[in-house]
XYZ file of C-alpha atoms in Angstrom:
588
model
C -7.446 -214.128 -102.623
C -5.415 -212.010 -100.201
C -3.101 -210.550 -102.430
C -2.716 -210.328 -106.479
C 0.093 -211.098 -107.904
C 2.220 -207.488 -109.056
C 3.377 -209.305 -112.075
C -0.260 -210.050 -113.599
C -0.888 -206.006 -113.089
C 1.885 -204.536 -114.234
C 3.560 -206.380 -116.931
C 7.498 -205.404 -117.508
C 8.408 -202.725 -119.821
C 10.015 -203.604 -122.898
C 11.392 -200.177 -124.576
C 13.731 -198.025 -122.781
C 11.800 -194.955 -121.156
C 11.075 -192.447 -123.231
C 13.082 -193.117 -125.963
C 10.752 -190.841 -128.288
C 11.642 -187.804 -126.368
C 15.468 -188.744 -126.662
C 15.257 -190.183 -130.111
C 12.098 -188.116 -131.606
C 10.917 -191.318 -133.479
C 9.672 -194.126 -130.811
C 6.508 -194.222 -128.786
C 5.462 -196.799 -126.643
C 1.818 -197.846 -125.961
C 0.835 -198.084 -122.528
C 0.166 -201.662 -121.287
C -3.529 -202.700 -120.910
C -4.442 -203.589 -117.617
C -7.342 -206.003 -116.169
C -10.727 -204.983 -116.684
C -12.574 -203.441 -113.364
C -14.696 -206.257 -111.852
C -18.331 -206.110 -111.339
C -18.053 -206.866 -108.069
C -15.584 -206.642 -105.198
C -13.819 -210.438 -105.058
C -12.154 -208.698 -101.849
C -15.176 -207.987 -100.316
C -14.960 -209.501 -96.301
C -11.640 -210.577 -96.794
C -9.101 -209.964 -93.649
C -7.139 -206.766 -93.621
C -3.997 -207.028 -96.224
C -0.378 -206.419 -93.432
C 1.602 -206.149 -96.493
C 2.096 -207.054 -100.524
C -0.730 -205.185 -102.905
C -3.993 -204.228 -100.572
C -7.179 -202.938 -102.075
C -6.213 -199.528 -102.300
C -3.306 -199.796 -103.978
C -4.577 -202.025 -106.082
C -7.540 -199.370 -107.062
C -4.947 -196.837 -107.630
C -2.906 -198.883 -109.865
C -6.131 -200.021 -111.906
C -7.315 -196.094 -111.930
C -3.966 -195.343 -113.565
C -4.282 -197.959 -115.732
C -7.663 -197.356 -116.996
C -6.804 -193.275 -116.940
C -4.105 -194.261 -119.602
C -5.795 -196.521 -121.987
C -8.326 -193.387 -122.155
C -5.989 -191.201 -122.946
C -5.554 -188.800 -119.411
C -2.347 -189.033 -119.161
C -1.928 -186.573 -116.319
C -4.272 -188.915 -113.950
C -2.280 -191.670 -115.661
C 1.097 -190.445 -114.202
C 0.040 -189.192 -111.142
C -1.461 -192.255 -110.479
C 1.555 -194.310 -111.078
C 3.618 -191.382 -109.377
C 1.429 -192.117 -106.133
C 1.886 -195.870 -106.129
C 5.828 -195.440 -107.106
C 6.004 -193.482 -103.399
C 3.791 -196.289 -101.578
C 5.806 -199.499 -103.153
C 9.229 -198.208 -103.566
C 8.936 -199.441 -107.199
C 11.284 -198.052 -109.886
C 8.689 -199.635 -113.035
C 5.505 -197.721 -111.509
C 8.245 -194.559 -111.463
C 9.199 -195.662 -115.014
C 5.444 -195.913 -116.240
C 4.763 -192.548 -114.449
C 7.341 -190.886 -116.917
C 5.815 -192.476 -119.680
C 2.314 -191.443 -119.091
C 3.380 -187.685 -118.672
C 5.698 -187.789 -121.524
C 2.408 -189.254 -123.775
C 0.486 -185.978 -121.463
C 3.421 -183.493 -122.633
C 3.301 -182.279 -119.046
C 6.959 -181.759 -118.525
C 6.972 -180.675 -114.907
C 5.306 -183.742 -114.319
C 7.887 -185.411 -116.345
C 10.553 -184.410 -114.371
C 9.190 -185.295 -110.967
C 8.402 -188.503 -112.361
C 12.197 -189.196 -113.765
C 13.405 -188.234 -110.664
C 11.848 -190.661 -108.603
C 12.582 -192.959 -111.172
C 16.351 -191.790 -110.932
C 16.375 -192.194 -106.962
C 15.014 -195.782 -107.169
C 16.881 -196.844 -110.010
C 20.245 -195.032 -109.495
C 22.237 -197.038 -111.869
C 19.856 -196.831 -114.733
C 21.171 -194.559 -117.404
C 17.911 -194.289 -118.676
C 16.343 -191.322 -116.191
C 19.836 -189.822 -116.280
C 19.494 -189.291 -120.184
C 16.115 -188.419 -119.781
C 16.379 -185.787 -117.095
C 19.236 -184.298 -119.041
C 17.080 -183.911 -121.873
C 14.286 -182.170 -120.067
C 17.195 -179.923 -118.505
C 18.552 -179.072 -122.118
C 14.783 -178.363 -123.448
C 14.261 -175.647 -120.393
C 18.114 -174.179 -120.853
C 19.106 -175.229 -117.384
C 22.328 -176.271 -119.001
C 23.976 -176.572 -115.179
C 21.598 -179.654 -114.563
C 22.086 -180.583 -117.916
C 25.801 -181.264 -117.899
C 25.200 -183.111 -114.010
C 22.887 -185.468 -115.630
C 24.918 -186.039 -118.377
C 28.057 -187.205 -116.301
C 25.900 -189.540 -114.264
C 24.868 -190.778 -117.657
C 28.519 -191.254 -118.551
C 29.442 -192.945 -115.104
C 27.003 -195.567 -115.378
C 28.516 -195.959 -118.840
C 26.410 -194.384 -121.256
C 27.628 -192.587 -124.209
C 29.371 -189.081 -123.402
C 28.175 -186.663 -125.951
C 29.874 -183.789 -123.210
C 31.499 -181.793 -125.781
C 28.397 -181.295 -128.038
C 26.204 -180.335 -124.922
C 29.306 -177.786 -123.975
C 28.908 -176.333 -127.500
C 25.273 -175.817 -127.412
C 25.216 -174.360 -123.561
C 27.557 -171.866 -125.079
C 25.760 -171.104 -128.053
C 22.815 -170.485 -125.667
C 25.099 -168.316 -123.992
C 24.773 -170.203 -120.771
C 27.544 -168.794 -118.047
C 30.773 -171.036 -118.646
C 31.939 -170.989 -115.099
C 30.014 -173.529 -113.374
C 30.038 -175.986 -115.691
C 33.551 -175.582 -116.311
C 33.822 -176.219 -112.274
C 31.596 -179.347 -112.542
C 34.029 -180.745 -115.173
C 36.856 -180.390 -113.723
C 35.645 -182.100 -110.858
C 34.443 -184.686 -112.976
C 37.975 -185.055 -114.460
C 39.767 -185.713 -111.345
C 38.416 -189.562 -111.235
C 37.496 -189.958 -115.183
C 39.103 -193.051 -116.116
C 41.103 -192.614 -119.363
C 39.158 -193.550 -122.397
C 37.490 -191.916 -125.073
C 34.775 -190.311 -122.866
C 37.382 -188.425 -120.467
C 39.178 -187.321 -123.959
C 35.395 -186.098 -124.666
C 35.108 -184.280 -121.384
C 38.604 -182.918 -121.635
C 37.812 -181.340 -124.994
C 34.620 -180.072 -123.507
C 36.382 -178.350 -120.681
C 38.823 -176.611 -123.014
C 35.956 -175.053 -124.770
C 34.881 -173.972 -121.316
C 38.454 -172.416 -120.511
C 38.445 -170.688 -123.937
C 35.132 -169.149 -122.937
C 36.012 -168.087 -119.369
C 39.297 -166.190 -120.557
C 41.520 -168.704 -119.637
C 43.075 -169.714 -123.523
C 46.570 -170.779 -122.136
C 44.839 -173.553 -119.715
C 43.157 -174.649 -122.836
C 46.074 -174.728 -124.908
C 47.939 -176.744 -122.300
C 44.957 -179.274 -122.158
C 44.563 -179.841 -125.421
C 48.678 -180.206 -125.726
C 48.226 -182.784 -122.869
C 45.675 -184.385 -124.640
C 47.318 -184.179 -128.207
C 50.226 -186.175 -126.496
C 48.103 -189.140 -124.977
C 45.286 -189.578 -128.053
C 46.558 -187.933 -131.339
C 44.707 -190.184 -133.385
C 41.660 -188.674 -131.960
C 40.022 -186.344 -134.898
C 37.679 -184.615 -132.287
C 41.156 -183.194 -130.826
C 41.950 -181.788 -134.167
C 38.291 -180.342 -134.755
C 38.368 -178.760 -131.422
C 41.822 -176.954 -132.087
C 40.876 -176.098 -135.756
C 37.635 -174.339 -134.152
C 39.338 -172.695 -131.216
C 41.895 -170.987 -133.444
C 39.324 -170.001 -135.604
C 37.549 -168.389 -133.004
C 40.604 -166.815 -131.698
C 41.213 -165.151 -135.272
C 44.789 -167.536 -135.887
C 43.702 -168.532 -139.262
C 47.282 -169.841 -139.230
C 46.772 -172.065 -136.484
C 43.300 -173.159 -137.886
C 44.984 -174.327 -140.620
C 48.024 -176.406 -139.325
C 45.010 -177.943 -137.345
C 42.970 -178.844 -139.969
C 45.819 -180.247 -141.790
C 46.984 -182.619 -138.987
C 43.195 -183.766 -138.931
C 42.823 -184.692 -142.205
C 46.026 -187.192 -141.427
C 44.406 -188.880 -139.140
C 40.449 -188.628 -140.713
C 41.641 -188.429 -144.435
C 38.726 -187.169 -146.552
C 36.822 -186.098 -143.450
C 34.724 -182.721 -145.098
C 34.636 -180.732 -141.736
C 38.562 -180.598 -142.114
C 37.991 -179.659 -145.690
C 35.673 -176.918 -144.905
C 38.121 -175.643 -142.017
C 40.964 -175.560 -144.364
C 38.988 -173.937 -147.292
C 37.650 -171.267 -144.344
C 41.531 -170.845 -143.060
C 42.680 -170.391 -146.876
C 40.072 -167.475 -147.220
C 40.704 -165.585 -143.859
C 44.411 -165.916 -144.975
C 43.346 -164.167 -148.537
C 44.138 -167.836 -150.657
C 41.070 -167.983 -152.419
C 42.232 -169.748 -155.409
C 43.258 -172.593 -152.661
C 39.997 -172.356 -151.334
C 38.315 -172.804 -154.392
C 40.616 -175.772 -154.884
C 39.763 -177.365 -151.491
C 36.203 -177.126 -152.048
C 36.045 -178.207 -155.451
C 37.266 -181.408 -154.425
C 34.805 -181.639 -151.668
C 32.261 -181.367 -154.445
C 33.208 -183.860 -156.573
C 33.376 -186.318 -153.969
C 29.663 -185.732 -152.519
C 28.018 -184.562 -155.981
C 23.926 -184.478 -155.985
C 24.431 -183.118 -152.578
C 22.408 -179.767 -152.645
C 23.081 -178.945 -149.289
C 27.022 -178.911 -149.726
C 27.440 -176.099 -152.198
C 24.568 -174.296 -150.330
C 27.143 -174.720 -147.083
C 30.238 -173.784 -149.079
C 28.113 -170.644 -150.458
C 27.434 -169.366 -146.988
C 31.198 -169.679 -146.345
C 32.209 -167.588 -149.020
C 29.667 -164.905 -148.310
C 30.786 -164.990 -144.684
C 34.200 -163.831 -145.698
C 32.753 -161.308 -148.490
C 33.812 -163.680 -151.436
C 30.637 -163.362 -153.839
C 31.878 -164.388 -156.884
C 32.679 -167.809 -155.398
C 29.445 -168.300 -154.155
C 27.640 -167.126 -157.066
C 29.598 -169.672 -159.439
C 28.695 -172.335 -156.773
C 24.677 -171.300 -156.500
C 23.632 -170.974 -159.915
C 23.766 -174.294 -161.046
C 21.398 -175.563 -158.421
C 18.985 -172.965 -159.868
C 18.626 -175.596 -163.190
C 17.818 -178.303 -160.910
C 14.372 -179.650 -161.152
C 13.359 -179.008 -157.390
C 16.055 -175.926 -156.965
C 16.516 -175.429 -153.366
C 14.610 -172.080 -152.250
C 17.626 -171.166 -150.264
C 20.201 -170.457 -153.520
C 17.229 -167.972 -154.514
C 17.724 -166.103 -151.860
C 21.375 -166.309 -151.292
C 21.979 -165.073 -155.029
C 19.096 -162.113 -154.242
C 21.586 -161.364 -151.271
C 24.416 -160.978 -153.748
C 22.598 -159.297 -156.088
C 21.853 -156.445 -153.396
C 24.952 -156.208 -152.330
C 26.427 -155.544 -155.605
C 23.243 -152.865 -156.167
C 21.784 -155.058 -159.020
C 18.308 -154.239 -157.635
C 16.345 -155.878 -160.405
C 17.986 -158.962 -160.501
C 17.705 -158.921 -156.491
C 13.956 -158.512 -156.702
C 14.077 -161.140 -159.740
C 15.475 -164.189 -157.518
C 13.847 -162.709 -154.257
C 10.482 -163.501 -156.194
C 11.516 -166.480 -156.843
C 11.680 -167.890 -153.204
C 8.325 -170.522 -153.162
C 6.079 -170.054 -150.176
C 7.937 -172.146 -147.706
C 11.019 -171.683 -145.294
C 12.495 -167.710 -146.424
C 9.735 -167.085 -148.037
C 8.957 -163.858 -146.010
C 12.485 -163.295 -145.148
C 13.183 -162.519 -149.315
C 10.097 -160.305 -149.229
C 11.232 -158.793 -146.409
C 14.745 -158.243 -147.835
C 13.401 -157.172 -151.091
C 11.319 -154.678 -149.640
C 13.835 -153.201 -147.502
C 16.136 -153.133 -150.457
C 13.946 -150.379 -152.606
C 13.087 -148.695 -149.283
C 16.750 -148.229 -148.899
C 17.212 -147.087 -152.391
C 14.558 -144.309 -151.584
C 11.410 -146.393 -153.430
C 8.772 -146.958 -150.296
C 5.975 -146.670 -153.004
C 7.474 -149.431 -155.070
C 7.721 -151.391 -151.978
C 4.732 -151.369 -151.529
C 3.653 -152.273 -154.615
C 5.754 -154.864 -154.693
C 4.084 -156.467 -151.294
C 0.462 -155.705 -152.572
C 1.655 -157.188 -155.869
C 2.949 -160.375 -153.693
C -0.478 -160.276 -151.673
C -2.288 -161.158 -154.773
C 0.359 -163.838 -156.071
C 0.101 -165.806 -153.045
C -3.124 -165.322 -151.147
C -1.922 -167.962 -148.668
C 0.640 -165.879 -147.323
C -1.777 -162.685 -147.064
C -1.588 -162.166 -143.463
C 2.256 -162.481 -143.019
C 2.675 -159.999 -146.345
C -0.024 -157.295 -144.821
C 2.016 -157.399 -141.408
C 5.287 -157.345 -143.118
C 4.215 -154.204 -144.682
C 2.586 -152.543 -141.467
C 6.095 -153.459 -139.489
C 8.055 -151.524 -142.294
C 6.206 -148.752 -142.265
C 6.570 -148.434 -138.919
C 10.111 -148.345 -139.184
C 9.702 -145.987 -141.109
C 8.235 -143.854 -138.809
C 4.863 -144.029 -140.977
C 2.404 -145.245 -138.064
C -0.856 -143.370 -139.397
C 0.099 -144.959 -143.046
C 0.718 -148.534 -141.194
C -3.007 -148.145 -139.440
C -4.866 -147.459 -142.449
C -3.562 -150.317 -144.189
C -4.278 -152.519 -141.399
C -8.144 -150.747 -141.328
C -8.248 -151.087 -145.066
C -6.995 -155.034 -145.120
C -9.569 -155.491 -142.096
C -12.262 -153.979 -144.026
C -12.054 -156.328 -146.859
C -11.265 -159.417 -144.632
C -13.248 -158.256 -141.453
C -12.506 -162.048 -139.722
C -9.050 -162.256 -140.631
C -7.491 -163.029 -136.956
C -3.932 -162.527 -137.653
C -4.906 -159.263 -138.530
C -7.458 -158.489 -135.885
C -4.641 -159.749 -132.978
C -2.376 -157.334 -134.764
C -4.340 -154.211 -134.656
C -5.382 -155.235 -131.192
C -1.848 -154.986 -130.267
C -1.214 -151.871 -131.738
C -4.302 -150.250 -129.798
C -2.323 -151.905 -126.821
C 0.603 -150.196 -127.809
C -1.184 -146.704 -128.168
C -2.553 -147.223 -124.700
C -6.044 -147.792 -126.582
C -7.140 -150.556 -124.161
C -10.635 -150.423 -125.660
C -9.824 -150.878 -128.654
C -7.696 -153.687 -127.458
C -10.466 -155.276 -126.119
C -12.789 -154.816 -128.897
C -10.421 -156.851 -131.501
C -9.533 -159.626 -129.476
C -13.102 -160.036 -128.304
C -14.154 -160.306 -131.608
C -11.443 -162.765 -131.999
C -13.021 -164.550 -129.176
C -15.986 -164.528 -130.412
C -15.570 -166.234 -133.468
C -13.242 -168.497 -132.148
C -13.484 -169.266 -128.265
C -10.763 -171.730 -128.688
C -7.712 -168.956 -129.121
C -5.998 -169.557 -126.464
C -3.377 -166.525 -127.627
C -5.958 -163.933 -128.120
C -7.798 -165.206 -124.741
C -4.455 -164.928 -122.596
C -3.818 -161.464 -124.155
C -6.862 -160.237 -123.266
C -7.095 -161.418 -119.741
C -3.561 -160.549 -119.276
C -3.875 -157.228 -120.060
C -7.397 -156.715 -118.124
C -5.348 -158.120 -114.898
C -2.268 -155.786 -115.583
C -3.678 -152.972 -116.366
C -7.502 -152.616 -116.018
C -9.396 -151.907 -112.980
C -9.246 -154.174 -109.907
C -13.211 -155.000 -110.454
C -12.408 -156.891 -113.955
C -9.637 -159.451 -112.200
C -12.299 -162.281 -111.843
C -13.016 -161.959 -115.399
C -9.190 -161.347 -116.501
C -8.627 -164.972 -114.512
C -11.533 -166.517 -116.163
C -9.753 -165.559 -119.737
C -6.538 -166.956 -118.901
C -7.678 -170.153 -117.445
C -9.727 -170.730 -120.384
C -6.350 -170.368 -122.313
C -4.825 -172.407 -120.103
C -6.716 -175.496 -120.347
C -6.458 -175.119 -124.291
C -2.393 -174.795 -123.926
C -1.569 -176.146 -120.683
C 2.378 -175.881 -120.906
C 2.259 -172.670 -122.615
C 4.886 -170.564 -120.327
C 3.300 -167.173 -121.054
C -0.211 -168.420 -120.328
C 1.776 -169.825 -117.216
C 3.182 -166.413 -116.085
C -0.379 -164.843 -116.743
C -1.971 -167.216 -114.389
C 0.385 -166.725 -111.547
C 0.536 -162.289 -111.897
C -3.342 -162.639 -112.149
C -3.212 -164.824 -108.680
C -0.619 -162.456 -107.253
C -2.768 -159.094 -108.292
C -5.439 -160.707 -106.375
C -3.649 -160.634 -103.547
C -2.698 -164.359 -103.131
C 1.523 -164.379 -103.878
C 1.787 -168.195 -102.341
C -0.616 -169.337 -104.844
C 1.020 -166.908 -107.598
C 4.240 -168.698 -106.803
C 4.362 -172.104 -108.427
C 2.875 -170.989 -111.448
C 5.663 -168.223 -112.078
C 8.367 -170.756 -111.394
C 7.151 -173.121 -113.986
C 6.929 -170.012 -116.369
C 10.493 -168.737 -115.505
C 11.759 -172.231 -116.021
C 10.422 -172.756 -119.207
C 10.763 -168.889 -120.763
C 13.263 -166.920 -118.969
C 12.204 -163.191 -120.393
C 12.510 -160.277 -118.470
C 8.634 -160.396 -118.268
C 8.265 -162.917 -116.295
C 11.713 -162.266 -114.382
C 10.056 -159.448 -112.920
C 6.674 -161.101 -112.019
C 8.673 -163.677 -110.436
C 11.031 -161.666 -108.585
C 8.395 -159.168 -107.309
C 6.474 -162.032 -106.189
C 9.374 -163.722 -104.459
C 9.897 -160.213 -102.450
C 6.741 -159.833 -101.441
C 7.014 -163.557 -99.964
C 9.717 -162.192 -97.434
C 12.338 -163.958 -99.853
C 14.386 -161.405 -100.543
C 18.037 -162.919 -101.119
C 15.917 -165.254 -103.898
C 14.630 -161.983 -105.379
C 17.917 -160.183 -105.621
C 19.654 -163.394 -107.528
C 16.981 -163.659 -109.464
C 17.537 -159.901 -110.390
C 21.317 -160.191 -110.752
C 21.013 -163.283 -113.219
C 18.283 -161.807 -115.461
C 20.636 -158.770 -115.523
C 23.637 -160.673 -116.215
C 22.114 -162.374 -118.982
C 19.696 -159.845 -120.797
C 20.746 -156.982 -122.247
C 17.233 -155.123 -122.485
C 14.844 -155.431 -119.197
C 12.656 -152.521 -119.362
C 10.333 -153.894 -116.877
C 12.857 -155.184 -114.421
C 14.198 -151.480 -114.542
C 10.657 -150.131 -113.611
C 10.451 -152.549 -110.905
C 13.701 -151.384 -109.366
C 12.249 -147.777 -109.334
C 9.489 -149.045 -107.144
C 11.406 -150.949 -105.533
C 15.106 -149.887 -105.223
C 16.258 -152.296 -102.072
C 15.737 -155.172 -104.717
C 18.558 -154.316 -106.465
C 21.609 -156.430 -105.719
C 24.466 -154.339 -104.654
C 26.427 -155.218 -107.636
C 23.692 -154.376 -110.659
C 23.925 -151.655 -112.587
C 20.931 -150.289 -114.761
């Protein structure tokens, strides 16, 4: 028995890789490998010069068995090791599958890249890498992978990707350069048309509206029957505050896609912006008659009217929804907003209180309390929130937190502290309120008070990762150096509970840096910044890069963070300590 047939060990996978990540509805069971032998059948065999040798077989068996036990990280690492040993795309696919079950994005990314390198013509790893890039907000990489997918014959969806990127405030310039380069060789087909539409959106985003208009004109001449063309033209006209052009494009869209509700809505919106409320209502009424029984449509139309400042048409759409056997909560929320906007305080309260304890519940109580405060009725607002706590005991902690925040906004910090102390005297083990009081103590510079409350949470619930991380990070960042080991132990406990939490990854990197090991800190901070690119993590990562002598990278990071973020106090503080880190073109 010099060699084990590979097909017996790894039966082929049937489902495309990681459909569960891409569609949200499928999952893969790991294939079952062979049971471990009681005795080594290869004992005494001559050395193996090629094929699946004993060490390779052991690695694969270890990976298979780890997957069966639910140790998906070990399984993925094992398959990756075998992938590099045997250069097998099938093994890389297995590694990606195991990493997906283990919910380890960094490992999943590595496995998908190995898979793509071994199977460059496969659309599955490109689709996977695009999805991962979208999740972490890396829109440049997401577009590159999406274009790789298109080149291999996969679905386009480039315009929807660009829409999402722009909504996330991504820098349009590199995306535009990538798409323009792609269009130089793209064939004339539906996928190219989608890329043209995406390019036009980006041209508008960078301020080159004339180029976008020329591009859309050319596309209109080549593919005038394309509904997405007229949809894009109508939307861009709306964004350019040109409702007449938007109306014309929407009308043209209806000629190529009769009855399309998207064009009807754009027409209604254009009519509203032109002051033609009656025409807009006629459009929306026609739409409602075709789509009866769908509460989402009148809600969407009501929001449209409210966005344009027309309360009465919105009210007429919403009131029938409140008579349904299962009325949508948002109908009450919007009716409350309308009444509040017309200074009908009692009516607004009536509507807000009817929003049930689900989505919109806290928002409705916040708006009700703010309305009362705006009318110089602070005591009534507090009585209202107290009554809501009695009515909705399951929302007790959230409602106390809401009242504390409102008192803070009114500059009544002492009243907020008194409220919190009183409620904790009633419910001394409420973790949400203990955490809130601990964070307030930290903000006031009372580290002892913070440690008392967070320690109490941890004592009762040793698996509260949020409290473990908050206490560990604070001890590391603001406590004495003698407590760094204790801080690290708390953070590592939090990491064991939530290994992919970027806030915890940031803490892990930061405590290592404070312990004098910036090289070990760096990968943790890079992972944290990739998944949570906020100003605090940016400041930590920039400081570590600077300490390692990677000055250009540190300055680039600061420049990018200043461009993207409106507020960056920790970056400002870092630049005050290390002014050499500031890029020449960064004002702060």
